[in-house]
XYZ file of C-alpha atoms in Angstrom:
702
model
C -47.460 48.804 32.156
C -50.828 48.224 34.250
C -52.452 46.054 36.592
C -55.886 44.612 35.938
C -58.242 43.464 38.672
C -60.986 41.079 37.851
C -63.432 43.135 39.552
C -63.500 45.549 36.914
C -65.608 43.144 34.589
C -68.488 42.408 37.476
C -70.980 43.285 35.023
C -70.354 39.523 33.525
C -71.356 37.740 36.529
C -69.384 36.392 39.425
C -65.743 35.108 38.734
C -64.320 31.739 39.355
C -62.011 31.728 42.631
C -58.464 33.686 42.191
C -56.539 31.779 39.559
C -53.106 33.620 39.796
C -51.442 36.405 38.341
C -50.798 36.598 34.695
C -48.301 39.120 32.572
C -49.458 39.452 29.018
C -47.059 40.878 26.711
C -47.893 42.290 23.334
C -47.281 45.521 21.730
C -50.753 45.466 19.970
C -52.745 47.424 22.737
C -56.434 46.000 21.608
C -55.301 42.466 21.772
C -53.807 42.718 25.335
C -57.138 43.933 26.397
C -58.940 41.165 24.721
C -56.483 38.470 26.206
C -56.839 40.289 29.710
C -60.451 40.422 29.755
C -60.703 36.664 28.899
C -58.410 35.717 31.628
C -60.181 37.957 33.896
C -63.292 35.791 33.124
C -61.360 32.821 34.355
C -60.451 34.752 37.939
C -56.914 35.924 36.857
C -55.485 39.096 37.797
C -53.071 40.802 35.049
C -50.093 42.638 34.267
C -49.720 44.523 30.842
C -46.493 44.902 29.042
C -46.005 46.040 25.670
C -42.823 44.563 24.826
C -39.665 42.274 26.065
C -37.972 44.928 27.676
C -40.963 45.867 29.669
C -41.640 42.395 30.669
C -38.119 41.768 31.686
C -38.257 44.955 33.889
C -41.354 43.628 35.500
C -39.863 40.202 36.298
C -36.779 41.932 38.036
C -38.660 44.401 39.797
C -40.924 41.911 41.594
C -38.260 39.501 42.171
C -38.667 39.727 45.931
C -42.202 40.590 46.052
C -44.674 39.049 43.669
C -43.774 37.410 40.390
C -46.394 36.530 37.787
C -47.508 33.140 38.017
C -47.713 32.553 34.338
C -46.431 34.856 31.177
C -48.355 35.148 27.850
C -45.438 36.350 25.504
C -45.917 37.677 21.898
C -43.186 36.639 19.273
C -42.966 39.785 17.345
C -42.252 42.942 18.941
C -40.190 45.831 18.958
C -37.007 46.419 20.946
C -37.028 42.875 22.374
C -38.786 40.072 20.623
C -40.602 37.165 22.478
C -37.669 34.703 21.817
C -35.022 36.692 23.693
C -37.319 38.164 26.269
C -38.053 34.522 27.031
C -34.441 33.476 27.186
C -33.804 36.483 29.669
C -36.642 35.551 31.831
C -35.205 32.004 32.214
C -31.586 33.245 32.811
C -33.122 35.673 35.632
C -35.426 32.723 37.189
C -33.003 29.887 36.536
C -34.566 28.501 40.036
C -38.119 29.169 39.565
C -40.885 27.006 37.865
C -42.752 29.841 35.652
C -44.892 28.660 32.830
C -44.275 31.037 29.907
C -46.982 30.466 26.903
C -45.509 32.028 23.603
C -48.245 33.425 21.286
C -47.304 33.230 17.562
C -48.688 33.628 14.282
C -46.125 31.300 12.935
C -46.919 27.732 13.414
C -44.063 26.115 11.520
C -41.644 23.849 12.952
C -38.908 26.366 13.003
C -40.938 28.764 15.160
C -41.849 25.890 17.235
C -38.294 24.705 17.916
C -37.252 28.412 18.845
C -39.657 28.718 21.188
C -38.605 25.481 23.072
C -35.188 26.534 22.810
C -36.010 29.819 24.265
C -37.411 28.042 27.132
C -41.054 28.441 26.224
C -43.372 26.139 28.236
C -46.038 25.871 25.466
C -47.514 27.828 22.422
C -50.659 28.936 21.151
C -51.510 30.398 17.384
C -52.943 33.355 16.385
C -55.656 34.335 15.849
C -56.207 33.720 19.629
C -59.400 31.880 20.453
C -60.464 33.860 23.453
C -63.317 32.060 24.738
C -60.780 29.114 25.477
C -57.732 31.336 26.395
C -58.690 31.331 29.990
C -59.329 27.625 30.300
C -56.098 26.927 28.416
C -54.241 29.071 30.746
C -55.520 27.642 34.036
C -54.981 24.163 32.895
C -51.188 25.108 32.037
C -50.699 26.734 35.081
C -52.159 24.020 37.205
C -50.101 21.572 35.470
C -46.895 23.746 35.798
C -47.640 24.036 39.367
C -48.057 20.377 39.958
C -44.713 19.653 38.258
C -42.641 22.418 39.974
C -44.185 20.831 43.484
C -43.293 17.261 42.115
C -39.794 18.536 41.082
C -38.949 19.951 44.678
C -40.487 16.478 46.208
C -38.197 14.662 44.162
C -35.162 16.383 45.421
C -36.244 15.878 48.985
C -37.383 12.074 48.806
C -34.375 11.113 46.407
C -33.269 8.651 48.987
C -36.776 7.015 49.544
C -37.614 5.573 46.655
C -40.415 3.311 47.995
C -42.258 6.268 49.293
C -41.846 8.271 45.907
C -43.164 5.290 44.118
C -46.276 5.102 46.105
C -46.876 8.755 45.518
C -46.361 8.181 41.846
C -48.870 5.429 41.439
C -51.326 7.480 43.126
C -50.857 10.590 40.913
C -50.569 8.434 37.678
C -46.592 9.710 37.756
C -43.610 8.053 36.326
C -40.085 8.868 35.892
C -37.048 8.372 33.318
C -33.604 9.126 33.570
C -31.483 9.871 30.650
C -27.623 9.542 30.195
C -26.583 12.699 28.227
C -23.425 11.210 27.460
C -24.418 7.930 26.182
C -28.079 9.067 25.303
C -29.585 6.146 27.101
C -32.936 6.306 28.938
C -34.045 4.225 31.918
C -37.921 4.353 32.866
C -39.282 3.650 36.334
C -41.665 0.944 36.945
C -44.449 3.309 37.378
C -43.697 4.834 33.977
C -43.686 1.516 32.168
C -47.085 0.810 33.714
C -48.467 4.309 32.213
C -47.004 2.896 29.112
C -48.704 -0.485 29.239
C -45.595 -1.966 29.066
C -44.932 -5.387 31.551
C -41.419 -5.659 31.344
C -38.460 -2.654 30.414
C -37.903 -3.526 26.500
C -37.086 0.191 26.187
C -34.361 0.339 28.596
C -31.154 1.942 27.111
C -33.231 3.037 24.073
C -34.804 6.337 23.041
C -35.695 5.214 19.847
C -38.153 2.656 20.988
C -39.377 5.005 23.231
C -40.460 7.473 20.657
C -41.829 4.362 18.747
C -44.478 4.454 21.487
C -45.353 8.183 20.584
C -47.999 9.146 18.454
C -46.942 9.088 14.843
C -48.224 13.060 14.646
C -46.500 13.983 17.692
C -43.171 12.070 17.169
C -40.929 14.770 15.334
C -42.015 17.268 18.022
C -41.118 15.193 21.288
C -37.880 13.900 19.291
C -36.529 17.492 19.137
C -37.628 18.227 22.364
C -35.448 15.253 23.844
C -32.312 16.412 21.520
C -32.746 19.797 23.191
C -33.170 18.811 26.627
C -30.170 16.509 26.324
C -28.140 19.367 24.779
C -29.119 21.509 27.688
C -31.067 23.849 25.635
C -34.638 23.194 27.030
C -35.766 22.203 30.549
C -39.584 22.974 29.944
C -42.493 20.603 29.961
C -44.246 18.984 26.554
C -47.221 17.470 26.071
C -48.173 14.340 23.696
C -50.051 11.467 22.919
C -48.977 7.905 22.942
C -50.415 4.837 21.333
C -48.804 1.646 23.237
C -51.941 0.936 24.950
C -55.565 -0.172 23.736
C -56.502 3.793 24.042
C -54.855 7.040 22.909
C -53.112 8.554 25.901
C -52.085 12.177 26.976
C -48.565 12.438 28.624
C -46.890 15.701 30.136
C -43.425 15.447 30.638
C -41.155 17.993 32.632
C -37.554 17.927 33.094
C -36.070 18.257 36.721
C -32.420 19.281 37.571
C -29.622 17.595 36.575
C -29.021 14.889 38.949
C -25.175 14.249 38.279
C -23.109 17.494 36.426
C -20.450 14.890 36.132
C -22.160 12.035 34.521
C -24.843 14.647 32.467
C -27.611 12.652 33.715
C -31.039 14.081 33.211
C -34.052 13.439 35.538
C -37.474 13.504 33.674
C -41.048 13.677 35.015
C -43.966 11.922 33.343
C -47.894 12.234 34.305
C -50.762 10.662 32.763
C -53.160 13.644 31.914
C -55.480 11.826 29.573
C -58.569 12.627 32.067
C -57.506 16.279 32.100
C -57.355 16.659 28.592
C -60.486 14.653 27.732
C -62.195 17.335 29.815
C -60.359 20.085 28.071
C -61.567 18.366 24.601
C -64.872 18.347 26.072
C -64.856 22.143 26.259
C -63.494 22.336 22.739
C -66.623 20.240 21.625
C -69.057 22.314 23.382
C -67.460 25.590 22.393
C -67.095 24.679 18.690
C -69.834 21.954 17.731
C -73.585 21.560 17.600
C -74.752 19.359 20.689
C -77.990 18.178 18.503
C -76.490 17.384 15.385
C -72.650 16.859 16.079
C -71.951 19.373 13.464
C -69.618 22.487 13.770
C -71.560 25.215 15.028
C -71.861 28.955 14.019
C -68.382 29.819 16.092
C -66.459 27.311 14.092
C -68.024 28.049 10.824
C -67.047 31.816 11.162
C -63.306 30.822 12.285
C -63.021 28.465 9.278
C -64.675 30.840 6.934
C -62.220 33.761 8.062
C -59.395 31.325 7.561
C -60.539 30.490 3.936
C -61.229 34.043 2.972
C -57.531 34.783 3.838
C -56.229 31.993 1.840
C -58.337 32.995 -1.119
C -57.171 36.428 -1.034
C -53.521 35.293 -1.074
C -54.129 32.528 -3.869
C -56.460 34.735 -5.786
C -59.129 32.213 -5.687
C -62.897 32.247 -4.578
C -64.966 30.646 -2.146
C -68.790 30.084 -1.624
C -70.886 30.608 1.314
C -74.330 28.766 1.304
C -77.139 29.798 3.615
C -79.747 27.003 4.028
C -83.189 27.212 5.447
C -85.526 24.033 5.646
C -89.077 25.362 4.459
C -92.028 24.637 6.780
C -89.859 23.249 9.492
C -91.985 25.194 12.135
C -95.094 23.223 11.260
C -93.392 19.843 11.752
C -92.272 21.103 15.361
C -96.026 22.554 16.082
C -97.914 19.310 14.621
C -95.474 16.468 15.631
C -93.730 17.688 18.500
C -89.917 19.108 19.173
C -88.868 15.285 19.850
C -89.625 14.550 16.034
C -88.571 18.207 15.002
C -84.919 17.308 16.563
C -84.795 13.815 15.076
C -85.573 15.613 11.557
C -82.882 18.044 12.184
C -80.275 15.332 12.834
C -81.451 13.390 9.861
C -81.143 16.199 7.882
C -77.669 17.010 9.177
C -76.440 13.336 8.036
C -78.029 13.790 4.578
C -76.024 17.143 4.256
C -72.896 15.543 5.450
C -73.128 12.485 2.736
C -73.856 15.101 0.298
C -71.073 17.835 0.883
C -68.879 14.293 1.139
C -69.235 13.538 -2.307
C -67.708 16.291 -3.473
C -64.095 15.402 -3.140
C -61.721 16.910 -0.394
C -60.512 20.271 1.007
C -57.127 20.731 2.320
C -55.969 24.008 4.313
C -53.113 24.289 1.852
C -51.734 21.774 -0.717
C -48.422 21.413 1.261
C -50.224 20.368 4.537
C -50.515 16.988 2.954
C -54.060 16.524 4.693
C -56.859 14.631 3.183
C -59.700 16.030 5.435
C -63.276 15.676 4.263
C -65.055 18.764 3.269
C -67.765 18.146 5.623
C -65.520 17.918 8.738
C -65.534 21.774 8.839
C -67.260 23.356 5.682
C -70.724 22.150 6.917
C -72.347 23.686 10.304
C -75.682 24.127 11.719
C -76.041 27.828 12.218
C -78.923 27.734 14.261
C -82.618 26.491 14.399
C -83.288 24.737 11.241
C -80.650 26.991 9.546
C -77.282 25.311 7.952
C -74.115 26.845 5.982
C -71.719 25.233 3.615
C -68.453 26.528 2.746
C -66.953 25.472 -0.434
C -63.490 26.573 -0.705
C -60.624 26.994 -3.696
C -63.242 27.525 -6.172
C -61.672 28.227 -9.565
C -65.056 29.026 -10.974
C -68.606 29.291 -9.557
C -70.228 26.298 -11.438
C -69.421 23.945 -8.810
C -71.521 26.088 -6.303
C -74.573 25.286 -8.290
C -73.887 21.729 -8.574
C -73.586 21.101 -4.810
C -76.824 23.547 -4.194
C -78.684 21.251 -6.558
C -77.511 17.878 -5.191
C -78.568 19.363 -1.674
C -82.060 20.114 -2.848
C -82.414 16.607 -4.380
C -81.223 14.621 -1.591
C -83.410 16.709 0.893
C -86.226 16.445 -1.321
C -86.281 12.483 -0.790
C -89.077 11.446 1.935
C -87.926 10.252 5.372
C -89.807 8.012 7.788
C -89.527 9.605 11.487
C -91.770 8.213 14.387
C -94.045 6.431 11.913
C -94.448 9.574 10.055
C -93.408 10.104 6.100
C -91.985 13.523 6.154
C -90.519 15.330 2.984
C -88.658 18.629 3.480
C -87.267 21.382 1.068
C -84.514 23.787 1.433
C -84.372 27.265 0.310
C -80.517 27.979 -0.195
C -78.820 31.290 -0.641
C -75.397 31.754 -2.240
C -72.704 34.239 -2.037
C -69.290 34.342 -3.312
C -66.058 35.754 -2.069
C -64.767 38.239 -3.496
C -67.448 39.263 -6.046
C -70.451 39.312 -3.032
C -68.270 40.316 -0.107
C -64.815 40.606 1.090
C -65.376 39.792 5.026
C -67.517 37.162 6.757
C -70.225 39.219 7.959
C -71.051 40.883 4.331
C -70.988 37.324 2.835
C -73.562 35.701 5.482
C -75.610 38.712 5.111
C -75.757 38.489 1.382
C -75.969 34.613 1.174
C -78.972 35.319 3.871
C -80.599 37.641 1.584
C -80.455 35.560 -1.552
C -82.044 32.689 0.844
C -85.188 34.596 1.330
C -85.317 35.720 -2.354
C -85.099 31.712 -3.024
C -88.121 31.609 -0.526
C -89.980 34.295 -2.166
C -89.604 32.591 -5.687
C -91.758 29.671 -4.280
C -89.121 27.736 -1.812
C -87.322 24.467 -2.404
C -85.159 27.052 -4.415
C -81.544 28.065 -4.798
C -80.630 31.387 -5.551
C -77.138 33.155 -6.233
C -76.796 36.612 -4.577
C -77.181 39.732 -6.884
C -76.690 43.568 -5.473
C -80.338 44.652 -6.043
C -81.535 42.175 -3.806
C -80.096 44.314 -0.799
C -82.725 46.934 -2.102
C -85.242 44.350 -2.054
C -84.444 43.234 1.330
C -84.336 46.948 2.736
C -87.684 47.707 1.265
C -89.058 44.320 2.840
C -87.600 44.915 6.327
C -89.314 48.563 6.110
C -92.630 47.155 5.225
C -92.430 44.504 7.743
C -91.731 47.148 10.579
C -94.042 49.539 9.405
C -96.835 46.634 9.000
C -96.362 45.478 12.571
C -97.645 48.908 13.887
C -100.261 49.171 11.299
C -103.195 47.926 13.582
C -102.022 50.054 16.454
C -101.918 52.945 14.553
C -105.167 52.354 12.704
C -103.808 52.344 9.114
C -105.921 49.243 8.109
C -109.217 49.842 6.644
C -112.046 47.263 5.183
C -113.905 47.931 1.897
C -116.954 45.944 1.353
C -117.512 44.284 -2.233
C -121.329 43.708 -2.882
C -122.438 39.635 -3.814
C -125.208 40.114 -6.188
C -128.013 37.112 -6.969
C -127.975 36.786 -11.009
C -131.691 35.957 -10.955
C -133.070 38.817 -9.182
C -129.994 41.102 -9.336
C -130.458 42.020 -5.727
C -127.682 42.565 -3.082
C -127.613 39.336 -1.062
C -124.146 39.892 0.882
C -120.704 41.398 0.838
C -117.257 40.753 1.320
C -114.815 42.111 3.551
C -111.634 43.350 1.481
C -108.262 44.574 3.538
C -106.766 47.692 2.561
C -103.254 49.231 4.042
C -102.900 52.828 3.779
C -99.131 53.383 5.291
C -98.335 57.071 5.976
C -94.739 56.212 5.180
C -95.309 53.639 2.221
C -98.559 54.782 0.900
C -101.323 52.528 -0.344
C -100.116 49.166 -0.211
C -101.420 46.170 -2.246
C -102.579 43.031 -0.393
C -100.612 41.258 -2.590
C -97.437 42.458 -1.098
C -98.449 42.858 2.538
C -100.478 39.586 3.243
C -97.262 37.047 2.468
C -95.200 39.448 4.832
C -98.063 39.328 7.594
C -98.108 35.438 7.147
C -94.497 34.891 7.179
C -93.823 37.010 10.404
C -96.980 36.051 12.398
C -98.843 39.382 12.323
C -101.450 37.871 10.505
C -102.957 36.647 13.821
C -103.320 40.225 15.064
C -104.245 41.410 11.691
C -106.993 38.728 10.793
C -108.558 39.084 14.490
C -108.913 42.832 13.637
C -110.491 42.139 10.085
C -113.016 39.526 11.899
C -114.126 41.939 14.463
C -114.162 44.816 12.380
C -116.540 43.116 9.980
C -118.552 41.577 12.210
C -119.033 45.331 14.065
C -119.809 46.900 10.725
C -122.489 44.184 9.841
C -124.308 44.728 13.298
C -124.232 48.163 12.758
C -125.712 47.876 9.149
C -128.664 45.890 10.908
C -129.182 48.308 13.578
C -129.694 50.898 10.902
C -132.066 48.891 8.657
C -129.652 47.469 6.214
C -130.367 43.719 6.595
C -127.838 41.938 4.270
C -128.007 38.081 4.607
C -124.288 37.714 5.006
C -120.826 39.172 5.722
C -117.773 37.054 4.140
C -114.402 37.140 5.722
C -111.123 35.693 4.487
C -109.468 33.371 7.029
C -105.533 33.278 6.743
C -103.655 29.876 6.889
C -102.331 30.664 10.353
C -105.698 31.682 11.665
C -107.158 28.542 10.503
C -104.459 25.975 11.898
C -104.903 27.865 15.525
C -106.529 25.129 17.784
C -108.322 28.191 19.415
C -109.955 29.706 16.420
C -113.482 28.470 16.775
C -113.311 29.927 20.209
C -112.071 33.380 19.139
C -115.110 33.306 16.240
C -117.514 32.484 19.217
C -116.098 35.289 21.265
C -116.124 38.012 18.499
C -119.658 37.303 17.443
C -120.757 37.731 21.252
C -118.877 40.713 21.474
C -120.299 42.426 18.641
C -123.836 40.918 19.205
C -124.111 39.578 15.526
C -125.726 36.350 15.055
C -123.722 33.653 13.603
C -125.814 33.172 10.507
C -124.813 36.440 9.128
C -121.307 35.337 9.175
C -119.692 33.689 6.265
C -115.956 32.531 6.643
C -113.764 31.751 3.628
C -111.055 29.165 3.301
C -108.810 28.702 0.349
C -108.622 25.383 -1.504
C -105.028 25.028 -1.144
C -105.339 25.445 2.593
C -107.716 22.600 3.282
C -105.751 20.372 1.124
C -102.517 20.947 3.509
C -104.250 18.383 6.292
C -107.640 17.096 5.233
C -108.405 15.433 8.461
C -107.507 18.699 10.620
C -109.326 20.720 8.244
C -112.552 18.586 8.262
C -112.455 18.712 12.145
C -112.034 22.477 12.331
C -114.908 23.351 9.601
C -117.015 21.032 11.738
C -116.290 23.060 14.583
C -116.950 26.341 12.807
C -120.243 24.729 11.612
C -121.452 23.721 14.958
C -121.066 27.570 15.961
C -123.498 28.411 13.126
C -121.625 30.161 10.805
C -121.549 29.566 6.842
C -118.312 28.381 5.136
C -117.054 28.818 1.684
C -114.212 27.564 -0.642
C -112.128 30.677 -1.978
C -110.364 30.436 -5.381
C -111.939 27.292 -6.207
C -110.780 25.632 -9.235
C -107.034 26.463 -8.435
C -106.262 23.467 -6.535
C -105.584 19.804 -8.058
C -107.319 17.295 -5.667
C -110.021 18.891 -3.627
C -113.093 17.503 -5.753
C -112.507 13.960 -4.354
C -112.695 15.156 -0.699
C -115.323 18.135 -1.118
C -118.169 15.806 0.334
C -116.099 15.596 3.668
C -116.289 19.355 4.272
C -119.412 20.913 5.595
C -119.314 23.434 2.913
C -122.139 26.101 2.069
C -120.916 27.686 -1.323
C -118.165 27.631 -3.794
C -116.392 30.521 -5.103
C -114.908 30.342 -8.513
C -111.493 31.989 -8.738
C -111.867 35.332 -10.708
C -108.716 33.936 -13.090
C -111.495 31.712 -14.873
C -113.854 34.693 -15.130
C -111.445 36.892 -16.520
C -111.073 34.962 -19.931
C -114.207 33.339 -19.833
C -115.531 34.783 -22.963
C -112.371 33.944 -24.656
C -111.032 30.921 -23.346
C -113.039 27.874 -24.075
C -111.149 25.992 -21.342
C -111.873 28.688 -18.707
C -115.530 28.376 -19.679
C -115.602 24.604 -19.820
C -114.043 24.474 -16.123
C -116.571 27.291 -14.901
C -119.508 25.037 -16.441
C -118.375 21.972 -14.777
C -117.871 23.805 -11.455
C -121.533 24.952 -11.696
C -122.972 21.609 -12.649
C -120.876 20.000 -9.483
C -122.070 22.414 -7.067
C -125.547 22.373 -8.236
C -125.525 18.331 -7.956
C -123.918 18.544 -4.545
C -126.650 21.618 -3.568
C -123.830 24.135 -3.064
C -124.205 27.735 -4.104
C -121.702 29.379 -6.532
C -120.281 32.665 -6.202
C -118.217 33.958 -9.355
C -115.565 36.506 -8.254
C -114.572 39.579 -10.520
C -117.388 39.633 -12.828
C -116.815 43.230 -14.279
C -118.310 43.155 -17.878
C -121.963 42.858 -19.091
C -120.855 39.837 -21.316
C -119.382 38.190 -18.336
C -122.711 38.757 -16.381
C -124.769 37.290 -19.559
C -122.785 34.341 -19.963
C -122.745 33.250 -16.235
C -126.602 33.676 -16.336
C -126.931 31.285 -19.062
C -124.849 28.802 -16.818
């Protein structure tokens, strides 16, 4: 038995005003601790008891001092279970309005009925949602206190009906009277107003009253009334009514029997719709994404944990799909966050329609639910990431079908803020139990599969395979090491000469980036450059390359080696940076290298991503005085028609054409066409990767 003060959690910030004293009864010490911590955040002091006997001892010990304001009682406990403990406490405190909240893992009708018969005020199911527990208990305690005070007021004002009626009207309160012998009900005028009834058609009819109760609550309210009439339950109940234009929430509470001889029972009813709507709003904020309206990460995790447990019992499979929108950041950066938010909302709607097309999912067959799958299996996990839960799978074929349908629906263009936008998803899929037996493992493996889909070219779906973990670990190791490469002086530049065919003279050089890691050894640029592009470290690396190459060129010039140009490759992220031209100007000034000796190489594919922006950026660079070259020319598919818009000095034929130029008539024809086109446009041409004398002779002939 222990008392917990809210001050012990001061590191979590200031607490609400003191809410009361709660007795937490559970044989699981860890669960008690989690519940007391959640209650402390809402300003409660707590007492702990490990079973029903200890709880009853605490109540008896504090009869004349300080009783708890509310009790949270587990059902299954040694020595004395929750039902018996609740019944014993009610007998001890027959005249005290003390709310008891039963915590049970059984949500069946029999357990609920036993809880009410034992004197429970309300119940919650396990697993407990700790983020909402404090709010729930505060709300229940506030309602119970109000009902207790009202019951006392009823006794004091029983002879003054007019004053009581005015109080009822202000507080949205009404009353009923039931003759326990005749089972007849009489409603007050205030209750009829709450129910939206002008006359009194339900007088002398409990059945007609029940007809106004929401169909989903009717059985529970009927059992509660039967228990009240039979003297087994004097505690409150919350339910909905549908007699008015909108669904409303009522809280009912039973006062003392007015006349023991006639067995009349007096009930108090309060319209708590506003309070319930506030509670629903808290639920909405806790479990739903405010931007898209989809379930959020917390709800998805909860639902997936339930699905895993159900699949374990039924020996079935489930699938977790992790979806990321390719190049979403570019939409945000280019068109603004407003368009980005609208894009996410549109994607969410398309995903809802896609998943909805896949039949229905139920918690259990006997639940008789027809809840659409998207109502809880689809979630926005965060940012541009979405997750989908597929339940009760007999095989994994349906997973691939859903992934293909998602990709197809998202690939269709959408019109947002005057822009035509097409997006693509990268999807990773993990199955229970093959790829993990808990939610964290499934999510991690689905995420790993999603990144594998991105590395495969994006707009793909990929099933998880165990070797992916090794690849993911290696990738993470390389990424972490790469972030330190510049600071640790692990990068170096090699310089590849450029030769003029006619004279055989060296007329320039190209800077080639290399990485010698102390832990990974020599790492190929084909391996680390894509990683640097993805994680953003290419900005720092690219600036280092530009500055180092310019310093080397200036040093050569100072020592009499007057090469005409230094060629430096520019990454996509560098080129799209609006301050890139300013960076080039700054580096040239810092290294004292004249602009005419620097050549910047931009890939053909990069230029075609946004032709207008590319043309403007190239013109800004040309104004500085640097030379411009298109790298890997010939690998694109539409640059020729736009080439005259770019202030380009030379073209670099991609080495893939040169490698096979002696054996492939097609590669020779492409090379011949590029040379002819460049000559007609007065552009220089550079052939990359010339490694044999025969290749050299053929290029001379061209």
